[in-house]
CSV table of C-alpha atoms and ligand atoms in Angstrom, one decimal:
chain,number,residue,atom,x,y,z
A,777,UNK,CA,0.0,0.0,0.0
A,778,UNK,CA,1.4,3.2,-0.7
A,779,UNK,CA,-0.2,6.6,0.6
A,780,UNK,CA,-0.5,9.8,-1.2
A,781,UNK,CA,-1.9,13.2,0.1
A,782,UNK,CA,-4.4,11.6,2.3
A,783,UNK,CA,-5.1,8.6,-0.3
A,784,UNK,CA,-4.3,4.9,0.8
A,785,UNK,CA,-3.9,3.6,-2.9
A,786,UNK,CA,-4.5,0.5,-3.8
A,787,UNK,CA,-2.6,-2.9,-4.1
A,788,UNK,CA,-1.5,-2.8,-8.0
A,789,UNK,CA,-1.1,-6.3,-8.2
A,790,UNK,CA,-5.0,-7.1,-7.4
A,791,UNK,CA,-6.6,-6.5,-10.8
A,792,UNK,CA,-9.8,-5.6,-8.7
A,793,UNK,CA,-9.1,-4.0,-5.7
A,794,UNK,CA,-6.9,-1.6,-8.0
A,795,UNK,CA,-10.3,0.5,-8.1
A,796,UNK,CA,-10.8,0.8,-4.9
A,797,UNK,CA,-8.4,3.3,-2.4
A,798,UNK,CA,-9.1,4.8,1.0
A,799,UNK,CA,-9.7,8.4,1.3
A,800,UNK,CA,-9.9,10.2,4.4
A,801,UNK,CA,-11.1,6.4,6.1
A,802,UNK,CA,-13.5,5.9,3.2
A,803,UNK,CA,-13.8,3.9,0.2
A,804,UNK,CA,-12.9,6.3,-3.2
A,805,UNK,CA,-12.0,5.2,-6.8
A,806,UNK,CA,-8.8,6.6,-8.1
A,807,UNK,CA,-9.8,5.7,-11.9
A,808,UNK,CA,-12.7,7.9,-11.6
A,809,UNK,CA,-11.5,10.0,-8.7
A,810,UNK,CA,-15.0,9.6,-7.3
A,811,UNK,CA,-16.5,8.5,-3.5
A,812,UNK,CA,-18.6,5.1,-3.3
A,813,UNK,CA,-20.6,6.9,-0.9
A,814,UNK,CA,-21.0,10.7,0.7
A,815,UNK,CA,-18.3,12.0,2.8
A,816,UNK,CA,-21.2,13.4,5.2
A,817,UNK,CA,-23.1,9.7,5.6
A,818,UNK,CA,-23.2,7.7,3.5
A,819,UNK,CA,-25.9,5.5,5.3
A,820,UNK,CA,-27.9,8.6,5.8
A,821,UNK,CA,-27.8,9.6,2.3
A,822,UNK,CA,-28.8,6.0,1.5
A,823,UNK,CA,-32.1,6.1,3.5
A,824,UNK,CA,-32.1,9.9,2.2
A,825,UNK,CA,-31.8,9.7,-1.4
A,826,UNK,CA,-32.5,5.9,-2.5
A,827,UNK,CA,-35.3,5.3,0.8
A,828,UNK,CA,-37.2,8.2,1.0
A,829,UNK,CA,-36.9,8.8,-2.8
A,830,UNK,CA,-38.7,6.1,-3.9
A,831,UNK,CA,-41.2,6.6,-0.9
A,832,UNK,CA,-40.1,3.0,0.2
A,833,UNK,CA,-40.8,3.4,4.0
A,834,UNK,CA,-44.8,4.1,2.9
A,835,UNK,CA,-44.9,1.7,0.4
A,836,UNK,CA,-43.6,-1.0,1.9
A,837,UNK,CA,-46.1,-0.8,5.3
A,838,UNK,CA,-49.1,-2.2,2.5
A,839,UNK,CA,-50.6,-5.4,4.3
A,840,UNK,CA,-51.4,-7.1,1.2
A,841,UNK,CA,-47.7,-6.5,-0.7
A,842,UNK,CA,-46.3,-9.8,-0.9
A,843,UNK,CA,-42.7,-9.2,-3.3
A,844,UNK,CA,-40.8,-6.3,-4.4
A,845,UNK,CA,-38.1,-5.7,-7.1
A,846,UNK,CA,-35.9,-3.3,-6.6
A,847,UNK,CA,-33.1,-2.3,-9.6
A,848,UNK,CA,-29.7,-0.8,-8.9
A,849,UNK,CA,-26.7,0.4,-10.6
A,850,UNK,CA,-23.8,0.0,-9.6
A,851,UNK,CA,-23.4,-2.5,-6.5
A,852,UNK,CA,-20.5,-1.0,-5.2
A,853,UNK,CA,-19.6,-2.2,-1.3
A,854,UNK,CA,-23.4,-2.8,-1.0
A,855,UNK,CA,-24.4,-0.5,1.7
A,856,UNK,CA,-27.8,0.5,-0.3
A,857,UNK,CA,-28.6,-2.8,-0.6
A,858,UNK,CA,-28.3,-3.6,3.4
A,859,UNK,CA,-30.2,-0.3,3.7
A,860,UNK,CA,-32.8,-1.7,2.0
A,861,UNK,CA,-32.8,-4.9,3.4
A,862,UNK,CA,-32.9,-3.3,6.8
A,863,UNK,CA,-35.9,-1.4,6.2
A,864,UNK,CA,-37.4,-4.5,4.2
A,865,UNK,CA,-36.9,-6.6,7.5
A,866,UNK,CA,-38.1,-4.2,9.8
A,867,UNK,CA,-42.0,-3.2,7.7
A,868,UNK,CA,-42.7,-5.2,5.0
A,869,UNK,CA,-45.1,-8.5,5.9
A,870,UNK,CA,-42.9,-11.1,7.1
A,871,UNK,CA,-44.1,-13.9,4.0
A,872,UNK,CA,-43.2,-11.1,1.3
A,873,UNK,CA,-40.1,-11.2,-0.6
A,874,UNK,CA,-37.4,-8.1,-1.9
A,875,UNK,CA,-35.7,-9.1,-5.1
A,876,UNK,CA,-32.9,-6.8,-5.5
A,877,UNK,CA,-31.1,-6.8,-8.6
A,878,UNK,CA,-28.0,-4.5,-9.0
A,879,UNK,CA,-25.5,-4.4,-11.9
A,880,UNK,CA,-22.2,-3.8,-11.3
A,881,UNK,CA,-18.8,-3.3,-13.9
A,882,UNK,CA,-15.9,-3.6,-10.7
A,883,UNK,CA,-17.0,-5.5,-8.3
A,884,UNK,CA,-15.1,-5.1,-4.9
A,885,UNK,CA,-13.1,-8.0,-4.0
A,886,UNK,CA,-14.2,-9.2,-0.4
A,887,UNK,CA,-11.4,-8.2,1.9
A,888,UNK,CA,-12.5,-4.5,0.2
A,889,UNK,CA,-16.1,-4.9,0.9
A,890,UNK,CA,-15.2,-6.5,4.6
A,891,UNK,CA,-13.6,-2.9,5.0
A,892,UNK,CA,-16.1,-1.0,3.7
A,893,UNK,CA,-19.0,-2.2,5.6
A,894,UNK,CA,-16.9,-2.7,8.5
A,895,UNK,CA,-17.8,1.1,8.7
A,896,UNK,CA,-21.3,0.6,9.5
A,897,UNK,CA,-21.0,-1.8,12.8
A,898,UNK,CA,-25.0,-0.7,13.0
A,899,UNK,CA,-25.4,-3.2,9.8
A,900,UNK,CA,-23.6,-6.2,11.4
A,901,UNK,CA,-26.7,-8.6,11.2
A,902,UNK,CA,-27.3,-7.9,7.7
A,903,UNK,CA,-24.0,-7.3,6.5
A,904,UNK,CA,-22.2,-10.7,8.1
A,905,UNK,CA,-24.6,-12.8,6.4
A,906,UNK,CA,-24.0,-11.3,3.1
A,907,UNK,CA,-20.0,-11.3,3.7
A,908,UNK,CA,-20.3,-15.1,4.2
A,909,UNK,CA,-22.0,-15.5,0.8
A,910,UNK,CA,-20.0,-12.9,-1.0
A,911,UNK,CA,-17.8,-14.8,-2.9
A,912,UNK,CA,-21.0,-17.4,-4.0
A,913,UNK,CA,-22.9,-13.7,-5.4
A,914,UNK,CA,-20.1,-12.9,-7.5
A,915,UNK,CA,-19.7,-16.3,-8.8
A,916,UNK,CA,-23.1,-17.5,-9.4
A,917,UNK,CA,-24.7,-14.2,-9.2
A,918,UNK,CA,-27.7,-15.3,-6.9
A,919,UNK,CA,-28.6,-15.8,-3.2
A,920,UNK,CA,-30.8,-15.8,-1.0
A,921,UNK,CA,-30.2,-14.1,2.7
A,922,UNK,CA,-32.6,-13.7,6.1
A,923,UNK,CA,-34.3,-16.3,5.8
A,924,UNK,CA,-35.6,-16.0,2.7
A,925,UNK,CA,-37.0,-13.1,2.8
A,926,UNK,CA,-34.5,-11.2,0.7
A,927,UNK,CA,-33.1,-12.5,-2.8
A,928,UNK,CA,-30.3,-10.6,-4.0
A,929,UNK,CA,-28.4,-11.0,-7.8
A,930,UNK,CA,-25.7,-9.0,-8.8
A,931,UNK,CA,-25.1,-8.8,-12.9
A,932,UNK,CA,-21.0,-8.1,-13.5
A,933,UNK,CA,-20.5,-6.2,-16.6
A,934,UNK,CA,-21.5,-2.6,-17.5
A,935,UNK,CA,-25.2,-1.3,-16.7
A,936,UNK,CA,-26.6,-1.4,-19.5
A,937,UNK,CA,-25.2,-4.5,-21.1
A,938,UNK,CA,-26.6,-6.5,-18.4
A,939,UNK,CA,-29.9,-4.5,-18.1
A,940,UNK,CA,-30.4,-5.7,-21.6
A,941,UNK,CA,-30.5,-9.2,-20.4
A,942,UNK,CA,-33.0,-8.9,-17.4
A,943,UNK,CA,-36.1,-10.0,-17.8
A,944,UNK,CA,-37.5,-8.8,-14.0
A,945,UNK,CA,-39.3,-5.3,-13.6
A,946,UNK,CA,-38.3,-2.3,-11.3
A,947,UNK,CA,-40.8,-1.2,-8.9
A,948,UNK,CA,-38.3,1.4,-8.2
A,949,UNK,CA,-35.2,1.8,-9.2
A,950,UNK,CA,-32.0,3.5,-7.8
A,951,UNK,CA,-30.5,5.2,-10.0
A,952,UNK,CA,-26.2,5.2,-8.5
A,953,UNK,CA,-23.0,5.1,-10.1
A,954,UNK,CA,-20.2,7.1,-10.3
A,955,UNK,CA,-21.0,11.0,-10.9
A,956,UNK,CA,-22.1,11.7,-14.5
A,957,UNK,CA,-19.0,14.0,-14.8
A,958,UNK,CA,-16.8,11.6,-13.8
A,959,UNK,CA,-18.2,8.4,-15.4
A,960,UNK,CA,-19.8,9.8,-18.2
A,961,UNK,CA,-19.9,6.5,-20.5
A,962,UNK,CA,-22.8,4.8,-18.1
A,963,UNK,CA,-25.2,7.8,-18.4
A,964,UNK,CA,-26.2,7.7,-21.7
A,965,UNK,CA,-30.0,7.2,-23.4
A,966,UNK,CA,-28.9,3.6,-23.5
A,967,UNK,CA,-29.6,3.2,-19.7
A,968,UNK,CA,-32.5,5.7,-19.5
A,969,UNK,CA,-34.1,3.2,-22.6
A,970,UNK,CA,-33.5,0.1,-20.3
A,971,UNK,CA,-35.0,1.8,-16.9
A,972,UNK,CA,-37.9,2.6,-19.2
A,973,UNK,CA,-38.2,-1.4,-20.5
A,974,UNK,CA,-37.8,-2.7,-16.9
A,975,UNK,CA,-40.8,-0.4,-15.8
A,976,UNK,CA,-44.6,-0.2,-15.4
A,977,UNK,CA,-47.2,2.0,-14.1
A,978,UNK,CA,-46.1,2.1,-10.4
A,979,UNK,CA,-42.4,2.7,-11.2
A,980,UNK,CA,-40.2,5.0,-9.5
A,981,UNK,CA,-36.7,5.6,-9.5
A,982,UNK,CA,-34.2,8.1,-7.3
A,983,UNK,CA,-30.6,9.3,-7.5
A,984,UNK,CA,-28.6,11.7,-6.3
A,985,UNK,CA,-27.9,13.3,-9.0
A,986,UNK,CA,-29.6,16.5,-10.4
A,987,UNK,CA,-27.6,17.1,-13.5
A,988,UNK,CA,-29.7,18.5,-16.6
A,989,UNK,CA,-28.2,15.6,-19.1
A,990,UNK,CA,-29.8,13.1,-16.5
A,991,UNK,CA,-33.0,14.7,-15.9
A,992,UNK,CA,-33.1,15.4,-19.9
A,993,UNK,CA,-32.4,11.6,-20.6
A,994,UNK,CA,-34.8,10.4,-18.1
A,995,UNK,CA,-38.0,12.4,-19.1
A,996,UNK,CA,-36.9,11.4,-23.0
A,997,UNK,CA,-37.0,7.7,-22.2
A,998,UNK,CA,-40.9,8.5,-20.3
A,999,UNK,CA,-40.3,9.3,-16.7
A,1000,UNK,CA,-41.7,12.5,-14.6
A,1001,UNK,CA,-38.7,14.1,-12.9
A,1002,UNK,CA,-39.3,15.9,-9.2
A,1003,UNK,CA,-36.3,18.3,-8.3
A,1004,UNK,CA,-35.3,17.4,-4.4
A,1005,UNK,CA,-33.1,18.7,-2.4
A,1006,UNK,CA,-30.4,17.1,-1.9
A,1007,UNK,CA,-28.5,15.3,0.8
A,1008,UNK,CA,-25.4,16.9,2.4
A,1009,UNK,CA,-23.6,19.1,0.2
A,1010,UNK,CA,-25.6,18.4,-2.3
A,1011,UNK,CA,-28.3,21.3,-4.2
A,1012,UNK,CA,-30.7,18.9,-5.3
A,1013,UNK,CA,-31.6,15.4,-6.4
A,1014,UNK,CA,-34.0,14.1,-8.8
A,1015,UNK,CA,-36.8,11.4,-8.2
A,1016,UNK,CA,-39.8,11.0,-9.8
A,1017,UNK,CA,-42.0,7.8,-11.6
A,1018,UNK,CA,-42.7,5.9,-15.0
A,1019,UNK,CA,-45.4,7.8,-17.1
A,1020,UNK,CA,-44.8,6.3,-20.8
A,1021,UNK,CA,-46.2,8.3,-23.6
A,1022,UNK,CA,-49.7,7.7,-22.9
A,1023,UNK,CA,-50.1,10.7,-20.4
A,1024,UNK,CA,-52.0,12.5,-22.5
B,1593,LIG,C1,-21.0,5.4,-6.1
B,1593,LIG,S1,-20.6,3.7,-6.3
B,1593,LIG,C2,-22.1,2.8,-5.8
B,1593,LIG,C3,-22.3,2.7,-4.4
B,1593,LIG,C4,-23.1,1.6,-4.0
B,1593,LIG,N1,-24.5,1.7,-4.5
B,1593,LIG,C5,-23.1,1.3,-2.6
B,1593,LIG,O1,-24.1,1.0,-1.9
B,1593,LIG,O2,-22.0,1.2,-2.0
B,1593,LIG,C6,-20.7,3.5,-8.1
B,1593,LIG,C7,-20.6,2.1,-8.6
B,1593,LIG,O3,-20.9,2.1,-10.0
B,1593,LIG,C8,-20.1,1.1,-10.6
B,1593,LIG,N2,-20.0,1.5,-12.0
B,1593,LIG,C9,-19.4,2.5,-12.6
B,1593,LIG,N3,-19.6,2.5,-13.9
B,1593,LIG,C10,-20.4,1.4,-14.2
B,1593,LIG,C11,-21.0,0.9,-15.4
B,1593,LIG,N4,-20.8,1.4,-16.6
B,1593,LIG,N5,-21.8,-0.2,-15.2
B,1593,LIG,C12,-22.0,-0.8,-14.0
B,1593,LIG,N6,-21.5,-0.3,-12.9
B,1593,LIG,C13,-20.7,0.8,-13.0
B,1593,LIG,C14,-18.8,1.4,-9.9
B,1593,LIG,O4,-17.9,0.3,-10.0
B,1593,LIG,C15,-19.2,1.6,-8.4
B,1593,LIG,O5,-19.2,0.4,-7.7
């Protein structure tokens, strides 16, 4: 490990983990000189931005709800998926299960993702049980965790490559990834074409985002765009729902 103006880089000879460095005690990309998660809380901007803007807390309370599918890009060390879980565990009917699916182009090699979550000792429940099966995800892409009640698949390869190939639909979508600035290539009409393909009436979809490419792309492909604002440092963030064409 070498370290550089406040930057634990990464071990070169790990063709993985060379995407992931430690910034300030968090996980940061040096290839895209981006954060996995915010610098202010990252577990609060989770249950800010991804939560709350797909109204998940509400929606997930309904008596008669009995699955879920949730769409993500970008995996990353998995701390909006345990979010979710969490909340999953903790309101929706105990027989009902969450099918979150998540695409992801690096994945973190375990000893990195042991680290990052080890961040969030409030997660321990959830996130031990998905350690233990880490390697299994990544290799077969599938598992099931708490007792069934959660189903988790994580698609390697870029976003929308793999979206092309998933037959499940979003009931809401979370919308992450690596700053448009910065990783330009994944937010394109491409993805904005796919959320549209993997969503019906009910649909939503948040990110923390509020760049005017992004909201552009996402009305283009047939979704109504809210302006939030944002978490932390950020102005605003964009959520919103599927509308098609057909809105009259
Ligand atoms: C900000 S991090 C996501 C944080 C993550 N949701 C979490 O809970 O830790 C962005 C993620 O998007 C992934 N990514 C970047 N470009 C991608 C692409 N074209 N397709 C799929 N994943 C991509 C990165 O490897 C990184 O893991």
């Amino acid at each position: 490990m070498l370290e550089r103006n406040n930057t634990i880089l990464p071990d070169e000879t790990n063709a993985n983990a060379r995407k992931l460095a430690w910034r300030d005690g968090l996980p940061y990309c040096v290839e895209f000189q981006d954060v996995y998660f915010s610098t202010d809380n990252g577990l609060l901007e989770t249950e800010y931005v991804f939560l709350q803007g797909n109204d998940l807390p509400a929606r997930w309370q309904h008596p008669g709800l009995s699955n879920f599918t949730i769409i993500e890009t970008g995996f990353g060390t998995g701390l909006n998926f345990l979010c979710a879980a969490k909340l999953w565990l903790e309101h929706a009917p105990e027989h009902a299960v969450l099918h979150f699916v998540s695409v992801e182009k690096y994945p973190l090699t375990l000893n990195d993702t042991t680290a990052a979550l080890a961040l969030w000792p409030q997660l321990n429940a959830l996130s031990t049980p998905l350690l233990h099966q880490y390697q299994a995800l990544i290799n077969e892409q599938t598992i099931n965790l708490y007792d069934d009640r959660v189903q988790l698949s994580v698609h390697i390869g870029d976003a929308t490559e793999q979206l092309a190939r998933i037959t499940s639909m979003a009931d809401a979508w979370f919308l992450d990834g690596f700053s448009p600035a910065k990783n330009p290539e994944m937010w394109h009409a491409g993805l904005f074409c796919e959320m549209a393909k993997h969503a019906q009436a009910s649909t939503t979809f948040a990110t923390f985002t509020s760049a005017g490419d992004v909201r552009r792309g996402l009305i283009a492909a047939g979704f109504k765009v809210n302006k939030r604002p944002g978490f932390g440092k950020k102005r605003e963030m964009l959520c919103g729902e599927f509308i098609g064409f057909d809105n009259g």
